[in-house]
Tab-separated table of C-alpha atoms in Angstrom:
chain	number	residue	atom	x	y	z
A	1	MET	CA	96.906	140.875	97.632
A	2	SER	CA	95.477	140.348	94.142
A	3	PHE	CA	94.953	136.770	92.997
A	4	ASP	CA	93.638	134.742	90.073
A	5	LEU	CA	92.149	131.360	90.936
A	6	VAL	CA	91.625	129.005	87.975
A	7	PHE	CA	89.515	125.845	88.224
A	8	PHE	CA	90.326	123.204	85.612
A	9	GLY	CA	87.143	121.149	85.448
A	10	GLY	CA	85.055	124.248	86.056
A	11	THR	CA	81.732	122.506	85.338
A	12	GLY	CA	82.526	119.304	87.243
A	13	ASP	CA	80.796	118.053	90.370
A	14	LEU	CA	83.700	118.873	92.683
A	15	THR	CA	83.806	122.489	91.520
A	16	TRP	CA	80.131	123.304	91.899
A	17	ARG	CA	79.360	121.054	94.878
A	18	LYS	CA	82.398	121.832	97.044
A	19	LEU	CA	84.804	124.452	95.721
A	20	MET	CA	82.508	127.251	94.593
A	21	PRO	CA	80.310	127.031	97.734
A	22	ALA	CA	83.483	127.133	99.862
A	23	LEU	CA	84.715	130.193	98.007
A	24	PHE	CA	81.338	131.854	98.446
A	25	GLN	CA	81.519	131.233	102.214
A	26	ALA	CA	84.966	132.849	102.304
A	27	PHE	CA	83.503	135.771	100.358
A	28	ARG	CA	80.492	135.982	102.694
A	29	HIS	CA	82.737	135.917	105.769
A	30	GLY	CA	84.960	138.661	104.369
A	31	LYS	CA	87.982	136.333	104.330
A	32	LEU	CA	88.539	136.230	100.570
A	33	PRO	CA	91.355	138.686	99.741
A	34	ALA	CA	90.310	141.730	97.763
A	35	GLY	CA	91.320	142.016	94.127
A	36	GLY	CA	90.525	138.466	93.159
A	37	ARG	CA	89.260	136.825	89.982
A	38	ILE	CA	87.862	133.301	89.752
A	39	LEU	CA	88.083	131.580	86.382
A	40	ALA	CA	86.381	128.299	85.484
A	41	VAL	CA	87.656	126.461	82.421
A	42	ALA	CA	85.960	123.485	80.742
A	43	ARG	CA	85.095	122.112	77.297
A	44	ASP	CA	81.580	123.597	77.208
A	45	GLU	CA	80.927	126.709	75.148
A	46	MET	CA	79.695	129.403	77.553
A	47	SER	CA	79.979	133.126	78.172
A	48	ASP	CA	80.782	134.598	81.582
A	49	GLU	CA	77.120	135.479	82.043
A	50	ARG	CA	75.901	132.028	81.048
A	51	TYR	CA	78.322	130.371	83.456
A	52	ARG	CA	77.123	132.610	86.283
A	53	GLU	CA	73.528	131.647	85.542
A	54	TRP	CA	74.515	127.975	85.373
A	55	LEU	CA	76.290	128.164	88.737
A	56	LYS	CA	73.400	130.033	90.356
A	57	GLU	CA	71.158	127.105	89.411
A	58	ARG	CA	73.638	124.647	90.918
A	59	PHE	CA	73.764	126.689	94.145
A	60	ARG	CA	70.096	125.850	94.704
A	61	GLU	CA	71.269	122.352	95.680
A	62	VAL	CA	73.674	123.672	98.346
A	63	ASP	CA	72.678	123.402	102.038
A	64	GLY	CA	70.253	126.163	102.970
A	65	SER	CA	72.521	127.992	105.421
A	66	LYS	CA	75.316	128.084	102.831
A	67	ARG	CA	73.122	129.168	99.934
A	68	PRO	CA	73.491	132.783	98.763
A	69	ASN	CA	70.505	135.060	98.370
A	70	ASP	CA	70.141	136.926	95.078
A	71	GLU	CA	71.989	140.011	96.298
A	72	GLU	CA	74.893	137.997	97.722
A	73	PHE	CA	75.237	135.912	94.583
A	74	GLU	CA	75.235	138.988	92.352
A	75	LYS	CA	78.190	140.414	94.281
A	76	PHE	CA	80.023	137.078	94.286
A	77	ALA	CA	79.286	136.490	90.598
A	78	ALA	CA	81.155	139.674	89.705
A	79	LEU	CA	84.358	137.703	90.503
A	80	LEU	CA	83.436	134.782	88.220
A	81	HIS	CA	84.692	134.296	84.670
A	82	TYR	CA	84.616	131.424	82.212
A	83	ARG	CA	86.713	130.268	79.262
A	84	ARG	CA	86.283	127.283	77.006
A	85	MET	CA	89.430	125.161	77.078
A	86	ASP	CA	90.459	121.869	75.505
A	87	LEU	CA	93.129	120.568	77.851
A	88	SER	CA	94.895	118.754	75.008
A	89	GLN	CA	95.426	121.900	72.901
A	90	PRO	CA	98.646	123.910	73.556
A	91	GLU	CA	97.161	127.088	72.044
A	92	HIS	CA	94.422	127.082	74.693
A	93	TYR	CA	97.074	127.275	77.418
A	94	GLN	CA	98.609	130.242	75.593
A	95	ARG	CA	95.229	131.971	75.623
A	96	LEU	CA	94.954	131.254	79.343
A	97	LYS	CA	98.389	132.774	79.846
A	98	GLU	CA	97.281	135.890	77.975
A	99	TRP	CA	94.166	136.177	80.137
A	100	LEU	CA	96.231	135.844	83.300
A	101	GLY	CA	98.740	138.371	81.949
A	102	GLU	CA	96.089	141.053	81.522
A	103	ARG	CA	96.722	142.348	85.015
A	104	ALA	CA	99.599	140.240	86.456
A	105	ALA	CA	98.008	139.331	89.796
A	106	ASP	CA	100.302	138.793	92.786
A	107	THR	CA	99.306	135.128	92.989
A	108	VAL	CA	97.941	132.613	90.500
A	109	VAL	CA	96.389	129.396	91.856
A	110	LEU	CA	95.686	126.642	89.318
A	111	TYR	CA	93.303	124.090	90.844
A	112	LEU	CA	93.188	120.743	89.011
A	113	ALA	CA	89.636	119.611	89.808
A	114	THR	CA	89.798	117.024	87.039
A	115	SER	CA	90.272	113.294	86.743
A	116	PRO	CA	93.772	112.403	88.054
A	117	HIS	CA	94.732	110.814	84.725
A	118	LEU	CA	94.821	114.367	83.298
A	119	PHE	CA	97.235	115.742	85.913
A	120	THR	CA	100.417	114.930	84.012
A	121	GLN	CA	99.077	116.231	80.704
A	122	ILE	CA	97.901	119.502	82.279
A	123	CYS	CA	101.153	120.082	84.165
A	124	GLU	CA	103.284	119.399	81.075
A	125	GLN	CA	101.188	121.845	79.054
A	126	LEU	CA	101.386	124.454	81.823
A	127	GLY	CA	105.171	124.134	81.790
A	128	ALA	CA	105.338	124.391	77.995
A	129	ALA	CA	103.218	127.555	78.125
A	130	GLY	CA	105.392	129.120	80.834
A	131	LEU	CA	102.577	129.034	83.384
A	132	ASN	CA	104.907	127.921	86.166
A	133	GLU	CA	106.623	131.103	87.307
A	134	LYS	CA	107.157	131.681	91.033
A	135	ARG	CA	103.818	133.398	91.620
A	136	VAL	CA	101.967	130.314	90.300
A	137	ARG	CA	100.729	127.501	92.570
A	138	VAL	CA	99.139	124.261	91.447
A	139	VAL	CA	96.586	122.420	93.606
A	140	LEU	CA	96.224	118.670	92.994
A	141	GLU	CA	92.974	117.066	94.121
A	142	LYS	CA	92.975	113.467	95.371
A	143	PRO	CA	93.228	110.661	94.422
A	144	LEU	CA	96.877	111.237	93.578
A	145	GLY	CA	97.568	108.079	91.670
A	146	HIS	CA	96.174	104.565	91.747
A	147	ASP	CA	99.295	102.944	93.174
A	148	LEU	CA	102.900	103.825	93.998
A	149	ALA	CA	104.093	103.823	90.372
A	150	SER	CA	101.337	106.167	89.150
A	151	ALA	CA	101.824	108.468	92.150
A	152	GLN	CA	105.551	108.634	91.447
A	153	GLU	CA	104.878	109.427	87.790
A	154	ILE	CA	102.518	112.276	88.719
A	155	ASN	CA	105.099	113.651	91.146
A	156	ARG	CA	107.872	113.313	88.566
A	157	VAL	CA	105.951	115.406	86.063
A	158	VAL	CA	104.845	117.945	88.687
A	159	ARG	CA	108.455	118.330	89.887
A	160	SER	CA	109.649	118.827	86.303
A	161	VAL	CA	107.395	121.874	86.024
A	162	PHE	CA	106.894	123.242	89.549
A	163	ALA	CA	109.070	123.561	92.632
A	164	GLU	CA	107.879	121.526	95.644
A	165	GLU	CA	106.725	124.691	97.429
A	166	GLN	CA	104.463	125.461	94.459
A	167	ALA	CA	102.653	122.098	94.623
A	168	PHE	CA	99.664	121.878	96.978
A	169	ARG	CA	98.457	118.254	97.284
A	170	ILE	CA	95.095	118.584	98.939
A	171	ASP	CA	93.496	116.248	101.472
A	172	HIS	CA	90.300	117.964	102.595
A	173	TYR	CA	90.308	116.087	105.920
A	174	LEU	CA	93.313	118.166	106.949
A	175	GLY	CA	91.218	121.316	106.549
A	176	LYS	CA	88.573	120.227	109.057
A	177	PRO	CA	88.604	122.401	112.210
A	178	SER	CA	88.590	119.271	114.362
A	179	VAL	CA	91.809	118.053	112.730
A	180	GLN	CA	93.448	121.439	113.289
A	181	ASN	CA	92.344	121.170	116.923
A	182	LEU	CA	94.138	117.837	117.062
A	183	MET	CA	97.383	119.751	116.537
A	184	ALA	CA	96.326	122.345	119.114
A	185	LEU	CA	95.404	119.617	121.604
A	186	ARG	CA	98.775	117.957	121.325
A	187	PHE	CA	101.182	120.847	120.893
A	188	GLY	CA	99.368	123.830	122.400
A	189	ASN	CA	98.637	122.213	125.772
A	190	ALA	CA	100.848	120.524	128.353
A	191	LEU	CA	98.104	118.308	129.752
A	192	PHE	CA	98.333	115.238	127.500
A	193	GLU	CA	101.896	115.191	126.167
A	194	PRO	CA	103.398	113.335	129.198
A	195	LEU	CA	100.719	110.647	128.721
A	196	TRP	CA	100.955	110.488	124.923
A	197	ARG	CA	103.027	107.294	124.777
A	198	ARG	CA	103.002	103.534	125.195
A	199	GLU	CA	103.295	103.640	129.001
A	200	SER	CA	99.839	105.289	129.281
A	201	ILE	CA	97.962	104.402	126.090
A	202	ALA	CA	96.615	100.906	125.449
A	203	ASN	CA	95.413	101.356	121.865
A	204	ILE	CA	94.265	103.967	119.351
A	205	GLN	CA	91.276	103.619	117.026
A	206	ILE	CA	90.572	105.727	113.937
A	207	THR	CA	87.116	105.300	112.421
A	208	LEU	CA	85.887	106.982	109.217
A	209	ALA	CA	82.391	105.564	108.770
A	210	GLU	CA	79.793	106.531	106.180
A	211	GLY	CA	76.103	105.712	106.245
A	212	LEU	CA	75.660	106.268	102.525
A	213	GLY	CA	76.447	103.819	99.748
A	214	VAL	CA	78.225	104.586	96.495
A	215	GLY	CA	75.128	106.186	94.950
A	216	THR	CA	75.788	107.303	91.367
A	217	ARG	CA	79.574	106.932	91.728
A	218	GLY	CA	79.612	103.158	91.224
A	219	ALA	CA	81.899	103.187	88.179
A	220	PHE	CA	84.480	105.433	89.855
A	221	TYR	CA	84.321	103.697	93.209
A	222	ASP	CA	84.647	100.212	91.755
A	223	GLY	CA	88.027	101.165	90.333
A	224	THR	CA	89.124	102.692	93.617
A	225	GLY	CA	87.795	100.943	96.734
A	226	ALA	CA	87.880	101.864	100.390
A	227	LEU	CA	91.616	101.286	100.872
A	228	ARG	CA	92.620	103.791	98.186
A	229	ASP	CA	89.703	106.147	98.788
A	230	MET	CA	90.033	106.577	102.558
A	231	ILE	CA	92.881	104.651	104.219
A	232	GLN	CA	95.824	105.620	102.000
A	233	ASN	CA	95.149	109.332	102.473
A	234	HIS	CA	92.644	110.452	105.122
A	235	ALA	CA	93.166	107.746	107.750
A	236	LEU	CA	96.959	107.687	107.411
A	237	GLN	CA	97.160	111.478	107.658
A	238	LEU	CA	95.165	111.334	110.907
A	239	LEU	CA	97.434	108.557	112.199
A	240	THR	CA	100.543	110.640	111.522
A	241	MET	CA	99.103	113.619	113.404
A	242	ILE	CA	98.260	111.424	116.382
A	243	ALA	CA	101.607	109.645	116.450
A	244	MET	CA	104.115	112.313	115.313
A	245	GLU	CA	106.758	113.826	117.556
A	246	PRO	CA	106.400	117.532	118.440
A	247	PRO	CA	107.746	119.578	115.505
A	248	SER	CA	110.355	122.222	116.284
A	249	THR	CA	108.158	124.970	114.788
A	250	ASN	CA	104.710	125.433	113.281
A	251	ASN	CA	106.400	125.497	109.885
A	252	ALA	CA	105.088	123.347	107.020
A	253	ASP	CA	108.275	121.358	106.474
A	254	ALA	CA	108.903	120.870	110.201
A	255	ILE	CA	105.415	119.354	110.542
A	256	ARG	CA	105.668	117.265	107.397
A	257	ASP	CA	109.120	115.969	108.352
A	258	GLU	CA	107.634	114.512	111.558
A	259	LYS	CA	104.645	113.030	109.729
A	260	LEU	CA	106.998	111.358	107.256
A	261	LYS	CA	108.941	109.769	110.129
A	262	VAL	CA	105.718	108.154	111.354
A	263	LEU	CA	104.894	106.768	107.907
A	264	ARG	CA	108.381	105.303	107.661
A	265	SER	CA	107.966	103.721	111.114
A	266	LEU	CA	104.730	101.897	110.329
A	267	LYS	CA	105.048	98.142	110.552
A	268	PRO	CA	105.298	96.853	106.962
A	269	PHE	CA	102.786	94.326	105.682
A	270	THR	CA	103.562	90.874	104.312
A	271	VAL	CA	101.209	88.401	102.621
A	272	GLU	CA	100.884	86.619	105.984
A	273	SER	CA	100.200	89.763	108.016
A	274	VAL	CA	97.635	91.019	105.486
A	275	ALA	CA	95.679	87.786	105.970
A	276	ARG	CA	95.918	88.196	109.745
A	277	ASP	CA	95.678	91.958	110.298
A	278	VAL	CA	93.493	93.302	107.459
A	279	VAL	CA	89.761	92.754	107.009
A	280	ARG	CA	88.034	93.772	103.784
A	281	GLY	CA	84.307	93.719	103.294
A	282	GLN	CA	81.534	94.553	100.831
A	283	TYR	CA	78.049	95.605	101.870
A	284	ARG	CA	74.988	93.572	101.049
A	285	ALA	CA	71.358	94.677	101.133
A	286	GLY	CA	70.163	95.813	104.528
A	287	ASN	CA	68.462	98.534	106.503
A	288	ASN	CA	69.876	102.006	106.841
A	289	GLY	CA	68.081	104.796	108.686
A	290	GLY	CA	64.878	102.781	108.776
A	291	GLN	CA	64.861	102.174	105.034
A	292	ALA	CA	65.743	99.117	102.990
A	293	VAL	CA	68.834	99.749	100.875
A	294	PRO	CA	70.443	97.677	98.090
A	295	GLY	CA	73.711	95.830	98.288
A	296	TYR	CA	76.852	97.060	96.554
A	297	LEU	CA	76.495	94.631	93.661
A	298	ASP	CA	73.013	96.017	92.972
A	299	GLU	CA	74.183	99.648	92.778
A	300	ALA	CA	74.203	101.438	89.421
A	301	LYS	CA	77.298	100.916	87.249
A	302	VAL	CA	78.787	98.275	89.574
A	303	PRO	CA	79.810	94.980	87.869
A	304	ALA	CA	77.809	91.992	89.079
A	305	ASP	CA	81.002	90.095	89.973
A	306	SER	CA	82.875	93.010	91.573
A	307	GLN	CA	85.505	92.192	94.209
A	308	CYS	CA	85.848	95.840	95.224
A	309	GLU	CA	86.023	96.429	98.972
A	310	THR	CA	83.623	98.924	100.561
A	311	PHE	CA	85.024	98.295	104.054
A	312	VAL	CA	88.519	97.968	105.488
A	313	ALA	CA	89.673	97.421	109.057
A	314	LEU	CA	93.322	96.897	109.850
A	315	ARG	CA	95.774	96.666	112.698
A	316	THR	CA	99.207	98.240	112.580
A	317	GLU	CA	101.953	99.533	114.866
A	318	VAL	CA	104.329	102.487	114.848
A	319	GLN	CA	107.711	100.934	115.480
A	320	ASN	CA	109.538	103.519	117.559
A	321	TRP	CA	110.257	104.194	121.232
A	322	ARG	CA	107.135	106.238	121.879
A	323	TRP	CA	104.645	103.736	120.458
A	324	ALA	CA	106.307	100.302	120.530
A	325	GLY	CA	103.670	97.623	121.100
A	326	VAL	CA	100.642	99.944	120.927
A	327	PRO	CA	98.132	98.727	118.324
A	328	PHE	CA	96.598	101.286	115.971
A	329	TYR	CA	93.285	100.181	114.487
A	330	LEU	CA	92.052	101.906	111.315
A	331	ARG	CA	88.531	101.366	110.016
A	332	THR	CA	86.462	102.810	107.179
A	333	GLY	CA	83.415	101.723	105.238
A	334	LYS	CA	80.249	102.603	103.395
A	335	ARG	CA	76.696	101.744	104.444
A	336	LEU	CA	77.747	101.411	108.071
A	337	ALA	CA	75.506	101.960	111.095
A	338	ALA	CA	76.211	105.695	111.294
A	339	ARG	CA	78.087	108.558	109.694
A	340	ASP	CA	80.815	108.836	112.271
A	341	ALA	CA	84.431	109.960	112.050
A	342	GLN	CA	86.395	109.881	115.258
A	343	ILE	CA	89.708	109.057	116.894
A	344	VAL	CA	89.550	107.156	120.174
A	345	ILE	CA	92.536	107.149	122.526
A	346	ASN	CA	92.089	104.285	124.997
A	347	PHE	CA	94.264	104.695	128.075
A	348	ARG	CA	95.602	101.857	130.174
A	349	PRO	CA	93.763	100.849	133.358
A	350	VAL	CA	95.043	101.996	136.741
A	351	PRO	CA	97.926	99.777	137.892
A	352	HIS	CA	96.261	98.846	141.200
A	353	PRO	CA	92.440	99.115	141.381
A	354	ILE	CA	91.002	99.898	144.829
A	355	PHE	CA	87.357	100.464	143.848
A	356	PRO	CA	84.886	97.613	143.279
A	357	GLY	CA	83.489	96.699	139.888
A	358	ALA	CA	84.925	96.393	136.424
A	359	ASN	CA	86.041	99.988	135.953
A	360	GLN	CA	86.470	101.096	132.351
A	361	PRO	CA	89.788	102.817	131.632
A	362	ASN	CA	89.825	106.488	130.703
A	363	ARG	CA	89.197	107.374	127.099
A	364	LEU	CA	89.689	110.489	124.976
A	365	VAL	CA	87.380	110.755	121.943
A	366	ILE	CA	88.314	113.263	119.247
A	367	LYS	CA	85.144	113.808	117.196
A	368	LEU	CA	85.582	114.747	113.553
A	369	GLN	CA	82.057	114.386	112.142
A	370	PRO	CA	79.131	114.820	112.324
A	371	GLU	CA	80.008	116.474	115.628
A	372	ASP	CA	83.219	118.427	116.083
A	373	GLY	CA	84.675	118.278	119.570
A	374	LEU	CA	86.434	116.424	122.356
A	375	GLU	CA	85.069	114.048	124.963
A	376	LEU	CA	87.187	112.935	127.929
A	377	GLN	CA	85.667	109.929	129.675
A	378	LEU	CA	86.573	109.612	133.364
A	379	LEU	CA	85.320	107.732	136.423
A	380	ALA	CA	83.756	109.464	139.426
A	381	HIS	CA	82.170	108.617	142.785
A	382	LYS	CA	78.474	109.436	143.154
A	383	GLY	CA	78.907	110.174	146.836
A	384	GLY	CA	76.422	107.500	147.910
A	385	ALA	CA	77.052	104.370	149.924
A	386	ASP	CA	80.496	103.254	150.987
A	387	ASN	CA	82.352	100.912	148.689
A	388	GLU	CA	80.128	101.688	145.701
A	389	ALA	CA	81.367	101.231	142.162
A	390	LEU	CA	82.620	104.252	140.250
A	391	THR	CA	80.418	105.781	137.553
A	392	PRO	CA	81.561	106.911	134.085
A	393	VAL	CA	81.293	110.668	133.499
A	394	SER	CA	82.294	112.769	130.505
A	395	LEU	CA	83.838	116.152	129.987
A	396	ASP	CA	82.392	117.117	126.633
A	397	LEU	CA	83.519	120.071	124.502
A	398	ASP	CA	81.487	120.962	121.413
A	399	PHE	CA	83.668	123.170	119.184
A	400	ASP	CA	80.710	124.138	116.993
A	401	LYS	CA	79.057	125.736	120.027
A	402	ALA	CA	82.227	127.076	121.620
A	403	PHE	CA	83.388	128.789	118.419
A	404	ALA	CA	80.070	129.195	116.603
A	405	ALA	CA	80.957	132.551	115.056
A	406	ASN	CA	84.341	131.597	113.644
A	407	ARG	CA	83.955	128.144	112.077
A	408	VAL	CA	85.513	127.689	108.655
A	409	GLY	CA	84.798	124.674	106.441
A	410	ALA	CA	87.569	122.369	105.226
A	411	TYR	CA	87.645	123.461	101.589
A	412	GLU	CA	87.208	127.115	102.562
A	413	ARG	CA	90.250	126.905	104.820
A	414	LEU	CA	92.375	125.047	102.275
A	415	LEU	CA	91.470	127.365	99.391
A	416	LEU	CA	92.415	130.393	101.504
A	417	ASP	CA	95.675	128.675	102.480
A	418	ALA	CA	96.488	127.944	98.838
A	419	ILE	CA	95.897	131.595	97.910
A	420	ALA	CA	98.068	132.694	100.837
A	421	GLY	CA	100.785	130.106	100.119
A	422	ARG	CA	100.483	128.278	103.458
A	423	LEU	CA	101.549	124.629	103.021
A	424	ASN	CA	101.002	123.340	106.593
A	425	LEU	CA	97.778	121.471	105.757
A	426	PHE	CA	98.905	120.078	102.401
A	427	VAL	CA	100.727	116.806	101.709
A	428	ARG	CA	104.334	116.696	100.518
A	429	SER	CA	105.307	114.327	97.714
A	430	ASP	CA	107.498	112.095	99.887
A	431	GLU	CA	104.654	111.697	102.410
A	432	GLN	CA	102.261	110.718	99.676
A	433	GLU	CA	104.644	108.198	98.126
A	434	GLN	CA	105.503	106.639	101.485
A	435	ALA	CA	101.793	106.165	102.203
A	436	TRP	CA	101.407	104.330	98.883
A	437	ARG	CA	104.541	102.295	99.631
A	438	TRP	CA	102.957	101.101	102.892
A	439	VAL	CA	99.535	100.351	101.365
A	440	GLU	CA	100.733	98.576	98.234
A	441	PRO	CA	101.526	95.181	99.847
A	442	ILE	CA	97.868	94.997	100.910
A	443	LEU	CA	96.737	95.577	97.328
A	444	ASP	CA	99.218	92.984	96.069
A	445	ALA	CA	98.060	90.397	98.608
A	446	TRP	CA	94.419	90.936	97.636
A	447	LYS	CA	95.242	90.300	93.985
A	448	GLN	CA	96.427	86.814	94.992
A	449	ASP	CA	93.449	86.164	97.297
A	450	SER	CA	90.555	84.573	95.414
A	451	THR	CA	88.191	84.619	98.416
A	452	GLY	CA	87.354	88.301	97.935
A	453	PRO	CA	85.784	90.677	100.464
A	454	ARG	CA	83.641	89.455	103.354
A	455	PRO	CA	79.938	90.350	103.119
A	456	TYR	CA	78.294	92.577	105.735
A	457	SER	CA	74.765	93.890	106.027
A	458	ALA	CA	74.122	97.532	105.244
A	459	GLY	CA	73.419	99.338	108.521
A	460	SER	CA	75.882	97.218	110.530
A	461	TRP	CA	79.434	98.042	111.646
A	462	GLY	CA	81.011	95.761	109.062
A	463	PRO	CA	82.069	92.099	109.012
A	464	ALA	CA	82.299	90.244	112.300
A	465	ALA	CA	85.972	89.658	111.521
A	466	ALA	CA	86.619	93.367	112.210
A	467	SER	CA	85.477	92.881	115.807
A	468	ALA	CA	87.569	89.730	116.082
A	469	LEU	CA	90.616	91.663	114.841
A	470	VAL	CA	90.455	93.958	117.874
A	471	ALA	CA	89.264	91.302	120.330
A	472	ARG	CA	92.366	89.249	119.574
A	473	ASP	CA	94.351	91.879	121.521
A	474	GLY	CA	91.786	91.947	124.338
A	475	PHE	CA	90.129	95.188	123.183
A	476	ALA	CA	86.892	96.228	121.446
A	477	TRP	CA	85.757	98.948	119.077
A	478	ALA	CA	84.371	102.019	120.846
A	479	GLU	CA	80.702	101.234	120.113
A	480	GLU	CA	81.131	97.706	121.503
A	481	GLN	CA	82.562	98.753	124.862
């Protein structure tokens, strides 16, 4: 299958830090379809050869194991091309169309690795140039909008140019092998499904924690914040996959229909419930990894009076028969105690304990990063004295070790899926808009709240109020148990 893959924003950070290295890994693994061309477009004046040299320099900053040697890069570089393009000029889109028409590849993938405010302009120009025929697919990088209205406007323009099946809204978390194994765990095995409901599960916790601060991205992050950056997309997508009903098939729309039902079943927020069930925080100076680190307000390009949240913890419920009354806790933040992304399923205690001691209920931990695996925490008898307390034991599966030869990174997987036209791991427009619809009351309530985010020390697990949020229901975050 021949393909042309075009990166708008071909000299941007996302392209050279994430997308090009992912494509090289697909090339190295022999997974990239033959007969492909990769075109980077940007405002800079460069030849194909100059762009290849430029990218080779950037590849020196890629992790060692993912870095090509000279021979590998030379072979990969033969696929790379570059064109100068001013995204506001219609004639430049016509020239792009002519370049793509030189050989009429089976598939054309247009990846918008640009600022989201350019999405509508680019899509309108693509439509005017006739670059929206059936063989064309457009990939939209997050964030998709700043609120519900802007998301709807982007979708309106995209729909005016492309059919829904041509639009690939990317959330790189969905490409992680551990997230794909979440689907396999639930719908490829019979073990957990009878227990996957309110009768057996006490609460579910989703944590997306980062040890790093905002670094050089202060200006961008201050206009975004943790709620938009992580909760509205990544965390909610994970919640839908945990809570969804079994789809009838492994078809993209069957899966996305069930995810949409979950989003529509989430308990809506009010001004009162935001004050009660949502905690926002902002990191102050502290210690991270044994080193003193600055607070958010001292980071580069961050306003001294910023009210931007770098931490969010919230409580919600899925209001349906399967999950009625089960609290879902979502938490994300920067400069936390560890880089740790995981989903914790806390089961209910046994109905009638017969062993001494305070026995901890069973727990299933789905590890997303830095490890990738499953841990099932059980209780066992040591076989010592009579009437002794049970001891916690774990069944631990490390997917990186179990499948060491076949691991595919998130962007590598999603790029290959976009080329192949597989939509299963991409977000549909109605999903995206419903997620914004649910999040927006939180944003509105914060606008009216003059108290601002709660401070927390860098290197901690966030404001104390986040622990109180869970303790109110008689539970605790995983690291506090």
